[in-house]
Each structure stands twice: as structure tokens, then as C-alpha cells.
Coordinates of C-alpha atoms in Angstrom, one line a residue:
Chain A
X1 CA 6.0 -28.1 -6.7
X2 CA 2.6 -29.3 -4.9
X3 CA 3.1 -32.9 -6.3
X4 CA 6.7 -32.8 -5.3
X5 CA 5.6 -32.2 -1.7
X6 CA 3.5 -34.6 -1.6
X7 CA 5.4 -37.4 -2.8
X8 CA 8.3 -36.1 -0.4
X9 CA 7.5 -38.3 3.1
X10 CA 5.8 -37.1 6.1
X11 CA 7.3 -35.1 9.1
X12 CA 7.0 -37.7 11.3
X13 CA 9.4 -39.9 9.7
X14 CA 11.6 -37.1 9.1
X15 CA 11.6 -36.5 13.0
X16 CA 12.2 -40.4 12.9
X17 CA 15.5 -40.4 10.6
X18 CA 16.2 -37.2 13.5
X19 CA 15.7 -39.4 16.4
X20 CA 17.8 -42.4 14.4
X21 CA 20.8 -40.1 14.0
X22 CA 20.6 -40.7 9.9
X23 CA 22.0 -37.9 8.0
X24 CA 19.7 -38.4 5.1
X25 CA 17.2 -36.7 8.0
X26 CA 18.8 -33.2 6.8
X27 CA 18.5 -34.5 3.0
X28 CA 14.6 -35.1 3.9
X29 CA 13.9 -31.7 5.3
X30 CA 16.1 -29.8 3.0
X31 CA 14.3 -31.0 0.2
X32 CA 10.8 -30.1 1.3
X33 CA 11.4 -27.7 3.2
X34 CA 14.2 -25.9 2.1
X35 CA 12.9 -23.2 -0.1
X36 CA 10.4 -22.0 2.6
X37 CA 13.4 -22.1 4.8
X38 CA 16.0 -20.2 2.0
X39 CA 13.1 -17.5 1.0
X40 CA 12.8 -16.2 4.3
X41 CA 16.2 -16.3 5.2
X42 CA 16.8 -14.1 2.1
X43 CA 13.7 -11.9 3.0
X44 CA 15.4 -11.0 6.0
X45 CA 19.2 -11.2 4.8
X46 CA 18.8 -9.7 1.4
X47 CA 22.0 -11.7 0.6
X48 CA 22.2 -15.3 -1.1
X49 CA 24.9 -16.2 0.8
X50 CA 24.2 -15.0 4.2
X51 CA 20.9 -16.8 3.9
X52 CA 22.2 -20.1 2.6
X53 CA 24.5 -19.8 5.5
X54 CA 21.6 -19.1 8.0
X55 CA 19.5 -22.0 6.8
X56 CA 22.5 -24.3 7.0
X57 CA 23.1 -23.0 10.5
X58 CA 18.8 -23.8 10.9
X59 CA 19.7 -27.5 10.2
X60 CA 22.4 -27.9 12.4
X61 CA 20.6 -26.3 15.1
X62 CA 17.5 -28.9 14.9
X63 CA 19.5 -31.9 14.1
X64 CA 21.0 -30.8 17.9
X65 CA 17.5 -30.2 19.3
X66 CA 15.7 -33.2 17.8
X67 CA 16.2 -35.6 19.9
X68 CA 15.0 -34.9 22.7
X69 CA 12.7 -32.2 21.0
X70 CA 10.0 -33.8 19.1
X71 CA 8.3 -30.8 17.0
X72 CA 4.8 -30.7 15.6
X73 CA 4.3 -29.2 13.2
X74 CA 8.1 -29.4 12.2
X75 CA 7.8 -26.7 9.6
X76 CA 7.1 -23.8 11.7
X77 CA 9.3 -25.0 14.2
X78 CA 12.4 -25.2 11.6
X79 CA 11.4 -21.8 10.3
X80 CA 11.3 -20.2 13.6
X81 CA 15.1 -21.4 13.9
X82 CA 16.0 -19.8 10.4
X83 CA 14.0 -16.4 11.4
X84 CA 15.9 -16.5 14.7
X85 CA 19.4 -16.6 13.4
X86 CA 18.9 -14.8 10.6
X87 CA 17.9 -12.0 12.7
X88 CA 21.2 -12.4 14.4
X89 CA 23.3 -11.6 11.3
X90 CA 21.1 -9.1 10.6
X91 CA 21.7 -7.4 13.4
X92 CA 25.2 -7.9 13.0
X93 CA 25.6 -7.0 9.8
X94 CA 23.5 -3.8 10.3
X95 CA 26.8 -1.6 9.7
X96 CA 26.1 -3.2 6.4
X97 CA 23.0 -1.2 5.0
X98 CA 21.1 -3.4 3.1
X99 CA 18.1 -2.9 1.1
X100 CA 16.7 -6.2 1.8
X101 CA 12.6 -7.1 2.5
X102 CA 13.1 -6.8 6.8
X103 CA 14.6 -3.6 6.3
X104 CA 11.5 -2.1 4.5
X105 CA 9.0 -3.9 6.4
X106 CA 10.5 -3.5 10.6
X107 CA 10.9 0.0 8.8
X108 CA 7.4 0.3 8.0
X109 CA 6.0 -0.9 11.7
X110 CA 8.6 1.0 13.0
X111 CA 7.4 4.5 12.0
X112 CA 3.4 3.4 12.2
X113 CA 4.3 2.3 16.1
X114 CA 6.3 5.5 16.8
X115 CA 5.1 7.8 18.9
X116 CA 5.8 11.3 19.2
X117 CA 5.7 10.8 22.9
X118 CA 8.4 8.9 24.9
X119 CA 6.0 8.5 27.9
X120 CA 5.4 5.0 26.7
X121 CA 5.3 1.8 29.5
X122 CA 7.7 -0.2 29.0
X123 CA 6.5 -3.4 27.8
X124 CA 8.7 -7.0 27.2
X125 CA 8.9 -8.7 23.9
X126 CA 6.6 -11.9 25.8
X127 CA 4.1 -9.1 27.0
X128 CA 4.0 -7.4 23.7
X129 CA 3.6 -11.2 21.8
X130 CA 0.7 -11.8 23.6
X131 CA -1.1 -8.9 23.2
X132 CA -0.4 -9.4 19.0
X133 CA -2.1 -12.7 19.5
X134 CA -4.8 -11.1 20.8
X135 CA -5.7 -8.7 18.1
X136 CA -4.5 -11.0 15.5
X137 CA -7.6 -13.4 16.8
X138 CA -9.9 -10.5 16.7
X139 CA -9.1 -10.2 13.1
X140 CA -10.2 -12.1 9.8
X141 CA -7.9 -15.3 8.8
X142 CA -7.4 -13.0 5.5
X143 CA -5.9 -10.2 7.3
X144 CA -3.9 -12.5 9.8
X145 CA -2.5 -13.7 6.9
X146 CA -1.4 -10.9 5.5
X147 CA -0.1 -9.7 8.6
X148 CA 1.8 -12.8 9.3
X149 CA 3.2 -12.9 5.6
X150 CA 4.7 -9.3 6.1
X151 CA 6.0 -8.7 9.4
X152 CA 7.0 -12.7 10.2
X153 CA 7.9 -13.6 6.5
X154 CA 9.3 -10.4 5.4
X155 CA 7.2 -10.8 2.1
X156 CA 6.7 -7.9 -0.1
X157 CA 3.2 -6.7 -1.9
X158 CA 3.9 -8.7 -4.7
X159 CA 4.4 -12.2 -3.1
X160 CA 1.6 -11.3 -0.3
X161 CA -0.8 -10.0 -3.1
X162 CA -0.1 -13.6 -5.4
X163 CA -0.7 -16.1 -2.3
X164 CA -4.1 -14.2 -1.0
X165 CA -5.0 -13.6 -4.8
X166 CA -5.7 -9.8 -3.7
X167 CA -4.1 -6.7 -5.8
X168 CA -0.4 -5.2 -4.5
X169 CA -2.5 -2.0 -4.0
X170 CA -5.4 -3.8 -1.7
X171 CA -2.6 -5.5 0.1
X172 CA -1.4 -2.5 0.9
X173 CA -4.6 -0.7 1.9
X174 CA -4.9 -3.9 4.0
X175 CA -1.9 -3.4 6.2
X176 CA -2.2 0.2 6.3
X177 CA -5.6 -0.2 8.2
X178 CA -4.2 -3.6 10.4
X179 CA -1.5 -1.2 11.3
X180 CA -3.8 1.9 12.5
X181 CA -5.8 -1.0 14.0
X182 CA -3.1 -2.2 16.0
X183 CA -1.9 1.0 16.8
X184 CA -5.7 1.5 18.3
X185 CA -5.2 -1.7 19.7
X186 CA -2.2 -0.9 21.7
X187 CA -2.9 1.9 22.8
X188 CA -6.6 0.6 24.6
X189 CA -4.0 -1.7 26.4
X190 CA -1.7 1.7 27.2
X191 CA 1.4 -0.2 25.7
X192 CA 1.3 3.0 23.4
X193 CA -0.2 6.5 24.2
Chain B
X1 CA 8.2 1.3 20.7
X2 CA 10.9 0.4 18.9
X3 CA 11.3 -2.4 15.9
X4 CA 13.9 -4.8 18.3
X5 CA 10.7 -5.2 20.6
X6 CA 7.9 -5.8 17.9
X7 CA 10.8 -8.0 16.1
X8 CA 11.4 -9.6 19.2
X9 CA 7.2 -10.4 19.8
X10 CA 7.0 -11.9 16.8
X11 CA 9.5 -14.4 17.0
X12 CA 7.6 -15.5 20.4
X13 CA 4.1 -15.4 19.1
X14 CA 2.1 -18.9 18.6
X15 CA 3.6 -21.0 15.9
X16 CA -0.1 -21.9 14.8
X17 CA -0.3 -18.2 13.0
X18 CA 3.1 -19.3 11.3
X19 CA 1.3 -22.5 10.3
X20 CA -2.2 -20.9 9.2
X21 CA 0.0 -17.9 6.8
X22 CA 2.2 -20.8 5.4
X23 CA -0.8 -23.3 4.1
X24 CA -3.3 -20.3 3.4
X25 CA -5.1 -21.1 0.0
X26 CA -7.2 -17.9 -1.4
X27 CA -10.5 -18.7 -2.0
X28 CA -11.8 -19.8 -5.9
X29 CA -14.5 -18.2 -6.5
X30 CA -16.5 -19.2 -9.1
X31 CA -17.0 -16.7 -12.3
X32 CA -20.6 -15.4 -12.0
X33 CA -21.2 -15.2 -15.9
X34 CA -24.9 -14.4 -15.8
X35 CA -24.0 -11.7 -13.2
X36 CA -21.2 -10.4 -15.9
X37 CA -23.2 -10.6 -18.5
X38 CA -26.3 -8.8 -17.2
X39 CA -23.9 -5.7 -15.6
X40 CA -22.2 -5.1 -19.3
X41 CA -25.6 -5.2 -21.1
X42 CA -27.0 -2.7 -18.8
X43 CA -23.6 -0.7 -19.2
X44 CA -23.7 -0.8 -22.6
X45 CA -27.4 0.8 -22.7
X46 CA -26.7 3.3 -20.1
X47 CA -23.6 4.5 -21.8
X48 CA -25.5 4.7 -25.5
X49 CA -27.8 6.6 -23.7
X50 CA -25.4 9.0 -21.5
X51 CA -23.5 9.4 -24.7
X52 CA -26.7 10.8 -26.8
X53 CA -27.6 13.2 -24.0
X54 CA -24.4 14.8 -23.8
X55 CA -24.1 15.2 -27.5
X56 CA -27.6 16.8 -28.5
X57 CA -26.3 18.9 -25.0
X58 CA -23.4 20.4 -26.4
X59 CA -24.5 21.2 -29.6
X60 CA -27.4 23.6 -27.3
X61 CA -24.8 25.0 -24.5
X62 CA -21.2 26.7 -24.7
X63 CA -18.1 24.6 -24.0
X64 CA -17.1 25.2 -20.0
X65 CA -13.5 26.5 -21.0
X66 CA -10.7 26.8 -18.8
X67 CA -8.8 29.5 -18.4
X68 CA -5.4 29.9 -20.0
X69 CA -2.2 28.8 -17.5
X70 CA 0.8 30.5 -17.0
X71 CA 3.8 28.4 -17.6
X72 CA 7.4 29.1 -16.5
X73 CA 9.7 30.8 -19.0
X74 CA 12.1 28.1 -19.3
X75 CA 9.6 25.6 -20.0
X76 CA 8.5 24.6 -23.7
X77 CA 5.0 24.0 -23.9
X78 CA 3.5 21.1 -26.3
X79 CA 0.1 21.8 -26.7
X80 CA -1.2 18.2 -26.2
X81 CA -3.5 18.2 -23.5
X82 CA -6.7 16.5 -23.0
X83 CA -9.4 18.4 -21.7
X84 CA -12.6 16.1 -20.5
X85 CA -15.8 17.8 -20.8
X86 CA -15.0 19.9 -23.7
X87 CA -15.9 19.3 -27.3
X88 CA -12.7 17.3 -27.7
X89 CA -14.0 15.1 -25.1
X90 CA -17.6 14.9 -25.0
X91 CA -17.5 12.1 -21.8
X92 CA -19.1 14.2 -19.0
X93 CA -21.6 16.9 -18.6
X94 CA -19.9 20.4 -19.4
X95 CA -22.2 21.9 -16.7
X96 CA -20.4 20.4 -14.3
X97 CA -16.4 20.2 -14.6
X98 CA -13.5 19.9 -16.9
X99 CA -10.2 18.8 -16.4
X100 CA -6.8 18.6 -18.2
X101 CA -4.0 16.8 -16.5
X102 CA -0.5 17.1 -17.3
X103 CA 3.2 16.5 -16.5
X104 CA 5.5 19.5 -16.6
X105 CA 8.7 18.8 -18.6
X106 CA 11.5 17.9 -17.0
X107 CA 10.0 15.3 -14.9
X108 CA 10.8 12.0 -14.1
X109 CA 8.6 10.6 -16.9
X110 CA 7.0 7.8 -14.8
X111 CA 3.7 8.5 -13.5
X112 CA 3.1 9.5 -10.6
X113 CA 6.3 11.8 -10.6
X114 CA 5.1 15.2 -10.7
X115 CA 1.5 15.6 -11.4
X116 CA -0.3 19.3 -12.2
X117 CA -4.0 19.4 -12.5
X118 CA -6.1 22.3 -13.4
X119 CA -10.1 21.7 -12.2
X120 CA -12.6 23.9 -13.0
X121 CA -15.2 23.9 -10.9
X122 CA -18.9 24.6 -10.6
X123 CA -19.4 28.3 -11.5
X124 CA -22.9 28.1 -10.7
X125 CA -22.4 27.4 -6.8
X126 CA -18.8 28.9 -5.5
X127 CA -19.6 28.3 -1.8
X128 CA -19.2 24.4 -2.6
X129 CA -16.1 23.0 -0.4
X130 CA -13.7 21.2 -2.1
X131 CA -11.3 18.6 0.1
X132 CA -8.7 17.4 -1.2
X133 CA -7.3 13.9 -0.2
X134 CA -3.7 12.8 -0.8
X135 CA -2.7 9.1 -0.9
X136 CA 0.9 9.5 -0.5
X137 CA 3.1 6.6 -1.2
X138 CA 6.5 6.8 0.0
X139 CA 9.3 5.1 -0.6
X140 CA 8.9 1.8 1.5
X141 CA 5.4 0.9 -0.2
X142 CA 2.1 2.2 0.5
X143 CA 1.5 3.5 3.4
X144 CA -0.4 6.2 5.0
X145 CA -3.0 8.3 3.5
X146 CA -2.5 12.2 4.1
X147 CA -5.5 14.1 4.2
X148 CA -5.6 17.9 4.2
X149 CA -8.4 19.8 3.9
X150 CA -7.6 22.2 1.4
X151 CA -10.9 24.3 2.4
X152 CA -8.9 24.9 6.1
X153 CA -6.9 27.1 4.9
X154 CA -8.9 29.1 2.4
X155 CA -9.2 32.7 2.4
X156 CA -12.9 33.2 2.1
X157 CA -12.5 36.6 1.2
X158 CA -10.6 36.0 -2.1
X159 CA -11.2 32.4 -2.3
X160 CA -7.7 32.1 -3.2
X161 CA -5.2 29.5 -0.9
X162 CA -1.2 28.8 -1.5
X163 CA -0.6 25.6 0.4
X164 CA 3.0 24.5 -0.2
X165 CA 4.0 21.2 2.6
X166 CA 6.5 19.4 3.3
X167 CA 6.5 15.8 5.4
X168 CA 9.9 15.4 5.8
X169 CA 9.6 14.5 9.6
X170 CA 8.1 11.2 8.6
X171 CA 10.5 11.0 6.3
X172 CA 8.5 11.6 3.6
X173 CA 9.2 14.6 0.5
X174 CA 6.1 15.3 -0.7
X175 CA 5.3 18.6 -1.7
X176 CA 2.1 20.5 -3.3
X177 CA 1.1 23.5 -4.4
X178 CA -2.4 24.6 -4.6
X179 CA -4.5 27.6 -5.7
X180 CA -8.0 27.7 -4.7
X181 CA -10.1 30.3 -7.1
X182 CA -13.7 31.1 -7.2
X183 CA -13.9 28.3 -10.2
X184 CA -10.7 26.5 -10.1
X185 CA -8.2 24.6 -7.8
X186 CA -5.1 24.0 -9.7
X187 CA -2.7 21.8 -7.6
X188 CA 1.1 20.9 -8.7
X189 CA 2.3 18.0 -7.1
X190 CA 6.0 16.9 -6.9
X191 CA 7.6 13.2 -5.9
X192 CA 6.1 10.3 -5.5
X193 CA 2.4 11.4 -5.6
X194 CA 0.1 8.5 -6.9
X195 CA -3.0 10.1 -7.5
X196 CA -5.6 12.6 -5.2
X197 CA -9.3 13.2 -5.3
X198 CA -11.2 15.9 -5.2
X199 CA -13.9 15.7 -2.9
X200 CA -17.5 17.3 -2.9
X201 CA -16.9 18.0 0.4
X202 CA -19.5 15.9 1.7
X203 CA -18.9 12.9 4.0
X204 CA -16.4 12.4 6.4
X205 CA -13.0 13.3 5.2
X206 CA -11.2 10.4 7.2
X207 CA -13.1 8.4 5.1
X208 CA -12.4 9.7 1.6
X209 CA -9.8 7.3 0.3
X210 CA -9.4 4.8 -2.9
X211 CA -10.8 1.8 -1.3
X212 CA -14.0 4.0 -0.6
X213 CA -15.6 6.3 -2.9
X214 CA -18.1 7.7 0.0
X215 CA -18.1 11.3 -0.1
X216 CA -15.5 12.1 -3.5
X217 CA -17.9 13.8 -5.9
X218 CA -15.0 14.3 -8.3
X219 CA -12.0 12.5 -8.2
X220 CA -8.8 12.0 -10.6
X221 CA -6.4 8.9 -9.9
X222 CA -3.5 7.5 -11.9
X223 CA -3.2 3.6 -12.5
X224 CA -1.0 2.5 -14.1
X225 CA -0.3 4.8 -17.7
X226 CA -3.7 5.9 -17.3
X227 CA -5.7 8.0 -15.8
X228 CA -9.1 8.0 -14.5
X229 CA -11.5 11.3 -14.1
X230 CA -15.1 11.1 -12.3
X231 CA -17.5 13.4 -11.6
X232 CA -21.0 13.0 -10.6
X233 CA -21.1 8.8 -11.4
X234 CA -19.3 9.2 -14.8
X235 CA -15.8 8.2 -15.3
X236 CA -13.8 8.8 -18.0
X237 CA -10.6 6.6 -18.4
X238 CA -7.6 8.4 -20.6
X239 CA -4.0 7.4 -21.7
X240 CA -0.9 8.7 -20.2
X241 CA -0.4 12.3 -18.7
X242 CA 0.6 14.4 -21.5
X243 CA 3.0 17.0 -21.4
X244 CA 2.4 20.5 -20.4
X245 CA 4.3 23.7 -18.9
X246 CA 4.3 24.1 -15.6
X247 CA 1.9 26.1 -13.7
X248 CA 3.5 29.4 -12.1
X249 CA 3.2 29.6 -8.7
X250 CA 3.5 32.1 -6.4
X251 CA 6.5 32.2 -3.3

């Protein structure tokens, strides 16, 4: 799969094909980056079709952007797109209960960032963003990783533990202690109290 | 705070932590075979000589026995369990502590379902504290330790404690049931319990947890379709649970 990335051409000249109008632009970026782009969609979806939908929906959605837009790095930028709209039809399909990867994981932050008191300051999403860059900075690339994998990617244990070559189980000793960390975190900054 | 907010935060935070998770290699390290090599030989010698000891030991001393359970009516009893630090089992110093561990019948037979352990601990110094951590893993992964200290609510006048709790406002059913005796603890644990330690008391009981040995004296965890029992720097690793009646409790 590493070779075949290689040999597939450079982002630049897949933001070129963009820019020239050529359909074979989609072809291009499907093929190398269409897995990333299908496993989150699914992560978050927890339906094949739904997320083949979604990452469709991702491709239209930069072939209108690019041009003018002129991404670098055109990965993250594509996969923010899928995460985006595939967050939509989650949230529409809600009524729907779904056992899918976002579920368990916005479930797991969810109850870790609760707190029993409602006399918490309102903070906005921006705000909030900011402050998660913050702490992520303070912490080691390992544990941002980890972080990033589960809460951006959706990924479970098992995908996290393979790409960090950790156990499931440290994985998940990992994130316990990022999450009490960034519970501390946020409530220094009196986001939570 | 509410998951639409931290959901919302992440899809604005800086693309380069997208980047850096997405082309993250783990680190090869290379395979320290001298190092390996050097550990097993001196593992190998320290366990020969452990082994020795313990032997010419109990053929001197009594075997620390523990007392007969109580099972439930109902429940058929196979006598299969393992006891460690009896003759059967001649891994750790009977001085100190023996164990069995066993799942009533019934259960769910994956591990981890319903756990009962019997302890017995040391006779020679009954005003030792014993903690008892609980790594409880519910069902959306691992997550939180819970940590109760077992000696809190001990009744130092009989030395006897029923603890029966329930988490179900975190949304977690875990139950146990504990008696604390002048030599024994025996716990019964039902859903979804992993494994627990029991500590020496000493240390800081925040700290007591799988990733960090610090403080457990003694300590019993389940991995996989074994399970592991310590006590005072020896470890003994034995197969599945086996099954056993219940332990009777009280209301």
C-alpha cells in the first residue's frame, strides 16, 4: 500500500488537474487518498453507504473549492471536508442509534467532560479549539497522536494500538490519563469547574 | 460541556495535528538481545533458587489453609480450584498468603464476567490495611479506574465489612461484595470486572493501578484466560478461572 502511494503523483499536480477542470483530478485523489477518506467516514457513520455517500459528497465539495482554494497539505484539508459532512448525517441520522466508532468515542469525552455542576462558562467551539491546541502542544507527539487518532479519527483501541505499536490496554491507560489531563487542563482555564 | 462543542473544537483545531496523527510512524526499536539474554539467565537462577527454598520450607511448616466457603444451595460445586501457596502449588511463600480464584456457575463464561476471590491474609499482623483498587471497564472501552478503599468502611471492632455498590449514575453496573475478616477479604464481583488488586496499603492509593505497581503488595489480575497472582515480588501465572460455588453473602 506504501509503494502504491508512492508511485501515485504528488498533490501538487493533483491541485493542478483541480485548477485545469480535468475530471481524472477526482480519479487522482480518490485513488490515494480514498481509503483515509472512506475509513473515517465509516468511523463516524458506522454505515458503508452513508460513508461512501459522504466521501463522494467530500469530492464534490473540493472540486467546487479548488480553484480558487489551493490547499497544502491537501490530505488534511480533504479529510476535514469528509469529517465535516459526515458529522452532518450523523447528526441527522441520530434518530437512527447506531453503534458506530463516534458514538463510543464523543460518548467517552462526553462523560469524562461532564460535570456534575452546570455552573460552567460558556465557552465557543473556536475558544474551546484553541485551548485543545494548547494542551495538545504541552503533550508528547505519542500522546497527541493518540489523542488525535481517537477523538478526530474516530479510531478504536485496536487500530490506535497497531499504528503507535503500543498494546489496546496501554492505549487505553493512555487516553484515560490525557482525558483527566485535559479535564485538569480545562478547568485551570475555568472552561470547567 | 457537552460533545456538539468538543465535536465542534475539533473540527476547527490546526490541520497540522491532523497531519502529524496521519503520517505518525512508531518508533523500531532495536531488540536488545544481550539485555534479553542476561535478564532470563538471572531469572532462571533466581527462580531455581526461590523454588528450592520454598520446597525444603514446606516440608518444615504447616500448609496456610483457607477456610471452607459457604456456597449457595442451588449451586453445584466442582471441586477444581487452584489454591497458590498450598502444597498443590508450591509458587509463593505459605507464610504469607494463599489464594484460590474462581467463577461461580452460571456466569457468563468469559473472563472477567463474575469474578470471586477468597484471600487469606497475613495472620501474623491483622492490623495490616488492605485497599482494594478496581479497574473497571465498562462498556465503551477502558475507561476510568474506581478506587475504593475497602479499609473506609471497616468495622474495626469485628474487622468484618459488607460493601455492596452500584455505579449506575455513570452509567456503569458494577457491583461487589466484600467481607473483610481478621485473615481474609473475600470479594465477589459481578459484570464486566477485569481484574483488582489488593494492596498493602502502603503508597498512595490514587496511584495503585496496572500501569504502576507502586504500593500493591499483593495483587491478582486477569489477562487474557489467565490469571496472574503476586505477593511480595513473586508472581505466579495460572490458566483459566475454574469453577466454583458461589460465596454466600449476607443482605
Amino acid at each position: 500500500m506504501e509503494k502504491a502511494q508512492q508511485m501515485s503523483i504528488q498533490d501538487g499536480e493533483i491541485i493542478k488537474l483541480f485548477f485545469e477542470r480535468s475530471e481524472q483530478a477526482i480519479r487522482e485523489l480518490e485513488t490515494k487518498y480514498g481509503n483515509a477518506c472512506f475509513r473515517l467516514a465509516y468511523n463516524i457513520l458506522g454505515n458503508r453507504q452513508d460513508a461512501e455517500e459522504c466521501v463522494n459528497d467530500a469530492y464534490l465539495g473540493v472540486w467546487n473549492a479548488i480553484p480558487p482554494a489551493k490547499p497544502d497539505p491537501l490530505l488534511s484539508y480533504v479529510l476535514k471536508i469528509v469529517r465535516n459532512l459526515s458529522l452532518k448525517k450523523y447528526w441527522k441520522n441520530r434518530a437512527i442509534k447506531r453503534d458506530c466508532a463516534y458514538t463510543v468515542s464523543i460518548h467517552e469525552i462526553e462523560l469524562f467532560l461532564a460535570t456534575p455542576n452546570t455552573t460552567e462558562s460558556e465557552i465557543d467551539a473556536l475558544e474551546l479549539a484553541k485551548m485543545i491546541e494548547e494542551f495538545l502542544d504541552m503533550q508528547t507527539t505519542e500522546n497527541r497522536v493518540i489523542f488525535m487518532r481517537r477523538y478526530w479519527f474516530s479510531d478504536s483501541y485496536k487500530d490506535i494500538a497497531e499504528q503507535v505499536g503500543l498494546s489496546e490496554k496501554t492505549v487505553s491507560v493512555r487516553l484515560t490519563r490525557i482525558r483527566r489531563k485535559l479535564k485538569e487542563f480545562l478547568i485551570q482555564k475555568e472552561v470547567l469547574v | 460541556m457537552n460533545a456538539g462543542v468538543f465535536s465542534d473544537a475539533m473540527d476547527v483545531i490546526d490541520s497540522k495535528y491532523v497531519e502529524e496523527a496521519m503520517h505518525y510512524q512508531r518508533k523500531r526499536k532495536p531488540i536488545p538481545w544481550i539485555k534479553i539474554g542476561a535478564v532470563a539467565a538471572a531469572c532462571i537462577l533466581v527462580a531455581g533458587t526461590f523454588t528450592i527454598y520454598n520446597f525444603s520450607k514446606q516440608n518444615q511448616q504447616g500448609v496456610f489453609e483457607i477456610e471452607p466457603r459457604r456456597t449457595l444451595p442451588s449451586e453445584k460445586v466442582e471441586d477444581t480450584k487452584t489454591t497458590i501457596g498450598s502444597e498443590t502449588n508450591p509458587g509463593i511463600s505459605t507464610d504469607e498468603c494463599a489464594a484460590d480464584m474462581h467463577r461461580p456457575v452460571g456466569y457468563h463464561p468469559r473472563i472477567g464476567s463474575a469474578l470471586a476471590l477468597k484471600l487469606s491474609l497475613h495472620k501474623e499482623s491483622p492490623e495490616k490495611v488492605y485497599d482494594v483498587v478496581i479497574p473497571c471497564f465498562h462498556r465503551f472501552g477502558e475507561d476510568d479506574c474506581i478506587v475504593e478503599r475497602l479499609s473506609d468502611r471497616l468495622d474495626t471492632t469485628s474487622w468484618r465489612c459488607w460493601a455492596r455498590i452500584q455505579w449506575s449514575d455513570r452509567g456503569i453496573e458494577e457491583k461487589y461484595h466484600a467481607q473483610l475478616t481478621l485473615d481474609q477479604i473475600n470479594i465477589v464481583v459481578e459484570a464486566g470486572l477485569s481484574c483488582f488488586y489488593i494492596g498493602s496499603g502502603k503508597g498512595n492509593l490514587a496511584d495503585m493501578n496496572f500501569d504502576n505497581p507502586k504500593g500493591i503488595e499483593t495483587y491478582c489480575e486477569l489477562v487474557g484466560d489467565k490469571y496472574t497472582f503476586a505477593s511480595d515480588g513473586s508472581i505466579a501465572h495460572k490458566p483459566d478461572i475454574l469453577v466454583e460455588g458461589l460465596v454466600e453473602l449476607e443482605p
